[in-house]
Short mmCIF file of C-alpha atoms in Angstrom, two decimals:
data_model
loop_
_atom_site.label_atom_id
_atom_site.label_comp_id
_atom_site.label_asym_id
_atom_site.label_seq_id
_atom_site.Cartn_x
_atom_site.Cartn_y
_atom_site.Cartn_z
CA UNK A 23 105.88 78.63 19.34
CA UNK A 24 109.29 77.30 18.07
CA UNK A 25 109.82 75.00 15.11
CA UNK A 26 110.94 72.19 17.41
CA UNK A 27 107.70 72.43 19.44
CA UNK A 28 105.66 72.46 16.19
CA UNK A 29 107.53 69.39 15.04
CA UNK A 30 106.87 67.65 18.35
CA UNK A 31 103.19 68.42 18.15
CA UNK A 32 103.00 67.15 14.56
CA UNK A 33 104.76 63.97 15.60
CA UNK A 34 102.33 63.47 18.47
CA UNK A 35 99.35 63.97 16.18
CA UNK A 36 100.75 61.50 13.65
CA UNK A 37 101.52 58.96 16.31
CA UNK A 38 98.09 59.55 17.84
CA UNK A 39 96.47 58.55 14.57
CA UNK A 40 98.69 55.46 14.30
CA UNK A 41 98.52 54.49 17.97
CA UNK A 42 95.36 56.06 19.52
CA UNK A 43 95.56 54.13 22.81
CA UNK A 44 99.17 55.08 23.42
CA UNK A 45 98.39 58.67 22.48
CA UNK A 46 95.63 58.80 25.07
CA UNK A 47 97.98 57.37 27.65
CA UNK A 48 100.63 59.98 26.85
CA UNK A 49 98.06 62.78 27.04
CA UNK A 50 96.76 61.44 30.35
CA UNK A 51 100.31 61.30 31.70
CA UNK A 52 100.99 64.84 30.56
CA UNK A 53 97.77 66.00 32.16
CA UNK A 54 98.68 64.21 35.38
CA UNK A 55 102.12 65.78 35.37
CA UNK A 56 100.65 69.22 34.68
CA UNK A 57 98.13 68.67 37.48
CA UNK A 58 100.88 67.64 39.89
CA UNK A 59 102.92 70.68 38.92
CA UNK A 60 99.94 72.94 39.50
CA UNK A 61 99.27 71.31 42.84
CA UNK A 62 102.94 71.72 43.77
CA UNK A 63 102.77 75.42 42.87
CA UNK A 64 99.65 75.81 45.00
CA UNK A 65 101.32 74.04 47.92
CA UNK A 66 104.34 76.37 47.62
CA UNK A 67 102.07 79.40 47.55
CA UNK A 68 100.12 78.12 50.53
CA UNK A 69 103.33 77.52 52.53
CA UNK A 70 104.58 81.00 51.59
CA UNK A 71 101.28 82.53 52.64
CA UNK A 72 101.32 80.54 55.89
CA UNK A 73 104.88 81.75 56.66
CA UNK A 74 103.87 85.36 56.02
CA UNK A 75 100.85 85.01 58.27
CA UNK A 76 103.00 83.41 60.97
CA UNK A 77 105.47 86.29 60.74
CA UNK A 78 102.63 88.76 61.19
CA UNK A 79 101.31 86.84 64.19
CA UNK A 80 104.80 86.72 65.69
CA UNK A 81 105.19 90.48 65.28
CA UNK A 82 101.84 91.09 66.96
CA UNK A 83 102.76 88.70 69.74
CA UNK A 84 106.12 90.44 70.26
CA UNK A 85 104.42 93.83 70.44
CA UNK A 86 101.86 92.47 72.88
CA UNK A 87 104.58 90.92 75.05
CA UNK A 88 106.53 94.18 74.95
CA UNK A 89 103.53 96.14 76.17
CA UNK A 90 102.92 93.57 78.90
CA UNK A 91 106.54 93.82 80.04
CA UNK A 92 106.40 97.62 80.00
CA UNK A 93 103.15 97.53 81.95
CA UNK A 94 104.66 95.28 84.61
CA UNK A 95 107.77 97.45 84.77
CA UNK A 96 105.55 100.51 85.25
CA UNK A 97 103.50 98.77 87.94
CA UNK A 98 106.70 97.66 89.68
CA UNK A 99 108.11 101.19 89.61
CA UNK A 100 104.88 102.65 90.97
CA UNK A 101 104.83 100.00 93.67
CA UNK A 102 108.43 100.75 94.58
CA UNK A 103 107.74 104.48 94.78
CA UNK A 104 104.70 103.89 96.99
CA UNK A 105 106.58 101.52 99.31
CA UNK A 106 109.59 103.85 99.43
CA UNK A 107 107.40 106.87 100.20
CA UNK A 108 105.50 105.04 102.92
CA UNK A 109 108.76 103.76 104.43
CA UNK A 110 110.23 107.28 104.43
CA UNK A 111 107.11 108.68 106.09
CA UNK A 112 107.17 105.98 108.74
CA UNK A 113 110.87 106.67 109.37
CA UNK A 114 110.34 110.43 109.70
CA UNK A 115 107.27 110.04 111.93
CA UNK A 116 109.04 107.64 114.29
CA UNK A 117 112.33 109.54 114.34
CA UNK A 118 110.78 112.88 115.30
CA UNK A 119 107.78 111.74 117.33
CA UNK A 120 109.65 112.51 120.57
CA UNK A 121 110.10 116.13 119.45
CA UNK A 122 106.36 116.80 119.38
CA UNK A 123 105.71 118.30 122.80
CA UNK A 124 102.93 119.68 124.95
CA UNK A 125 102.67 123.37 125.80
CA UNK A 126 104.05 122.77 129.28
CA UNK A 127 107.00 120.71 128.00
CA UNK A 128 107.94 123.50 125.58
CA UNK A 129 108.68 125.91 128.42
CA UNK A 130 111.80 123.91 129.29
CA UNK A 131 113.28 124.28 125.79
CA UNK A 132 114.05 128.03 126.01
CA UNK A 133 113.51 128.46 122.28
CA UNK A 134 114.64 131.51 120.32
CA UNK A 135 111.18 131.86 118.80
CA UNK A 136 107.85 130.27 118.04
CA UNK A 137 107.40 129.71 114.31
CA UNK A 138 103.84 129.72 113.00
CA UNK A 139 103.60 128.30 109.47
CA UNK A 140 101.26 130.10 107.10
CA UNK A 141 98.22 128.75 105.28
CA UNK A 142 95.36 129.99 103.15
CA UNK A 143 93.98 133.49 103.65
CA UNK A 144 90.59 134.31 102.13
CA UNK A 145 89.98 137.25 99.83
CA UNK A 146 88.23 139.16 102.61
CA UNK A 147 91.38 138.91 104.77
CA UNK A 148 90.24 136.13 107.07
CA UNK A 149 92.61 133.26 107.85
CA UNK A 150 91.28 129.80 107.05
CA UNK A 151 90.38 127.46 109.93
CA UNK A 152 93.71 125.64 109.63
CA UNK A 153 95.65 128.89 109.93
CA UNK A 154 93.43 130.03 112.81
CA UNK A 155 94.29 126.83 114.69
CA UNK A 156 98.00 127.46 114.15
CA UNK A 157 97.77 131.09 115.21
CA UNK A 158 95.77 130.26 118.34
CA UNK A 159 98.34 127.65 119.36
CA UNK A 160 101.23 130.01 118.68
CA UNK A 161 99.59 132.76 120.70
CA UNK A 162 98.95 130.28 123.53
CA UNK A 163 102.63 129.34 123.58
CA UNK A 164 103.63 133.02 123.61
CA UNK A 165 101.26 133.81 126.45
CA UNK A 166 102.59 130.83 128.45
CA UNK A 167 106.14 132.16 128.23
CA UNK A 168 107.57 129.54 125.86
CA UNK A 169 109.26 132.39 123.94
CA UNK A 170 108.86 136.13 123.71
CA UNK A 171 109.09 136.14 119.93
CA UNK A 172 106.69 134.94 117.25
CA UNK A 173 107.98 134.29 113.73
CA UNK A 174 105.14 134.45 111.22
CA UNK A 175 106.18 132.80 107.95
CA UNK A 176 104.00 132.56 104.86
CA UNK A 177 103.30 133.53 101.29
CA UNK A 178 103.47 137.20 100.35
CA UNK A 179 104.72 136.74 96.80
CA UNK A 180 101.96 138.92 95.32
CA UNK A 181 100.66 142.34 96.28
CA UNK A 182 97.07 141.15 96.40
CA UNK A 183 97.85 138.07 98.52
CA UNK A 184 99.44 138.48 101.94
CA UNK A 185 99.44 135.76 104.59
CA UNK A 186 101.99 137.20 107.03
CA UNK A 187 100.36 140.58 107.69
CA UNK A 188 97.03 138.84 108.27
CA UNK A 189 98.78 136.53 110.72
CA UNK A 190 100.45 139.45 112.47
CA UNK A 191 97.23 141.41 112.83
CA UNK A 192 95.44 138.34 114.19
CA UNK A 193 98.12 137.98 116.87
CA UNK A 194 98.07 141.70 117.70
CA UNK A 195 94.27 141.57 118.09
CA UNK A 196 94.81 138.68 120.52
CA UNK A 197 97.11 140.81 122.70
CA UNK A 198 100.61 140.03 121.33
CA UNK A 199 103.01 142.98 121.28
CA UNK A 200 103.82 144.17 117.76
CA UNK A 201 107.54 144.33 118.55
CA UNK A 202 107.49 140.64 119.47
CA UNK A 203 106.26 139.60 116.03
CA UNK A 204 108.71 138.95 113.20
CA UNK A 205 107.57 138.32 109.64
CA UNK A 206 109.03 136.17 106.88
CA UNK A 207 107.32 137.24 103.66
CA UNK A 208 108.97 134.53 101.52
CA UNK A 209 107.85 131.38 103.31
CA UNK A 210 106.47 129.87 100.12
CA UNK A 211 107.08 126.30 101.28
CA UNK A 212 108.04 124.42 104.42
CA UNK A 213 111.63 124.22 103.21
CA UNK A 214 111.76 127.94 102.44
CA UNK A 215 110.46 128.78 105.91
CA UNK A 216 113.01 126.55 107.67
CA UNK A 217 115.92 127.64 105.51
CA UNK A 218 115.19 131.34 105.97
CA UNK A 219 114.67 130.92 109.72
CA UNK A 220 118.28 129.83 109.98
CA UNK A 221 119.91 131.82 107.16
CA UNK A 222 118.00 135.10 107.48
CA UNK A 223 116.74 135.27 111.06
CA UNK A 224 119.60 133.36 112.68
CA UNK A 225 117.35 130.94 114.58
CA UNK A 226 119.17 128.14 116.41
CA UNK A 227 116.35 126.68 118.45
CA UNK A 228 112.61 127.06 117.90
CA UNK A 229 109.15 125.67 118.43
CA UNK A 230 107.19 124.95 115.23
CA UNK A 231 103.42 125.26 115.17
CA UNK A 232 101.45 123.35 112.53
CA UNK A 233 98.98 120.44 112.21
CA UNK A 234 99.99 116.91 113.19
CA UNK A 235 100.01 115.52 109.64
CA UNK A 236 102.50 118.23 108.65
CA UNK A 237 104.66 118.29 111.75
CA UNK A 238 107.05 115.33 111.09
CA UNK A 239 108.10 116.78 107.72
CA UNK A 240 108.58 120.26 109.18
CA UNK A 241 110.70 118.87 112.03
CA UNK A 242 112.73 116.73 109.63
CA UNK A 243 113.59 119.67 107.38
CA UNK A 244 114.38 122.03 110.24
CA UNK A 245 116.66 119.59 112.05
CA UNK A 246 118.41 118.58 108.83
CA UNK A 247 119.16 122.27 108.21
CA UNK A 248 120.80 122.51 111.63
CA UNK A 249 117.97 124.01 113.72
CA UNK A 250 117.18 122.39 117.05
CA UNK A 251 113.46 122.28 116.40
CA UNK A 252 110.52 120.98 118.42
CA UNK A 253 106.84 121.05 117.56
CA UNK A 254 103.43 121.65 119.03
CA UNK A 255 100.29 120.64 117.15
#
């Protein structure tokens, strides 16, 4: 404590002895002032704390709003993709519906070949029911004179898995001449089959055999690649 403060305190004590009532009043005033100062400090601290808490709430709210916006953007994108996909499917189905023919109507097309698209072959060498349906329809078209050539296209990317030779043997067992069967061993997808039909086998016009759900896409790809393609389900 400084000398000046000591002197002030001594003066106050002396004056307190001379004027006790005034001394009490001064002490009360000092206590009131000190109390007000303490209350002011508390109010400042409370306001600072309140501002900090408000900042934290604002940050949480911003993060929450950001996630909500991102969620709605994601939902909108998914909705757009769904609507776009459905619209494309509807367009393709309607555009190529008149190219799905009956067996009798196919005879008038004079196609270069009948393409049978591959599907699953079991480990014991049997074609699955879907592939059997395709093969039976392709053989029916061949036997009705729609074309004298069958193009079997499927997956033979591994030694232990061979769709096309199974398809060929199935057709031979049904009475199709071996020389009338052509095989595409790299028909890993619908696009691959259509592309190779044109680029490798030189097909200009053909009849595609597959299931109805698959036919519009197959016709779309084939015609876009420049093949005059029709289909039988």
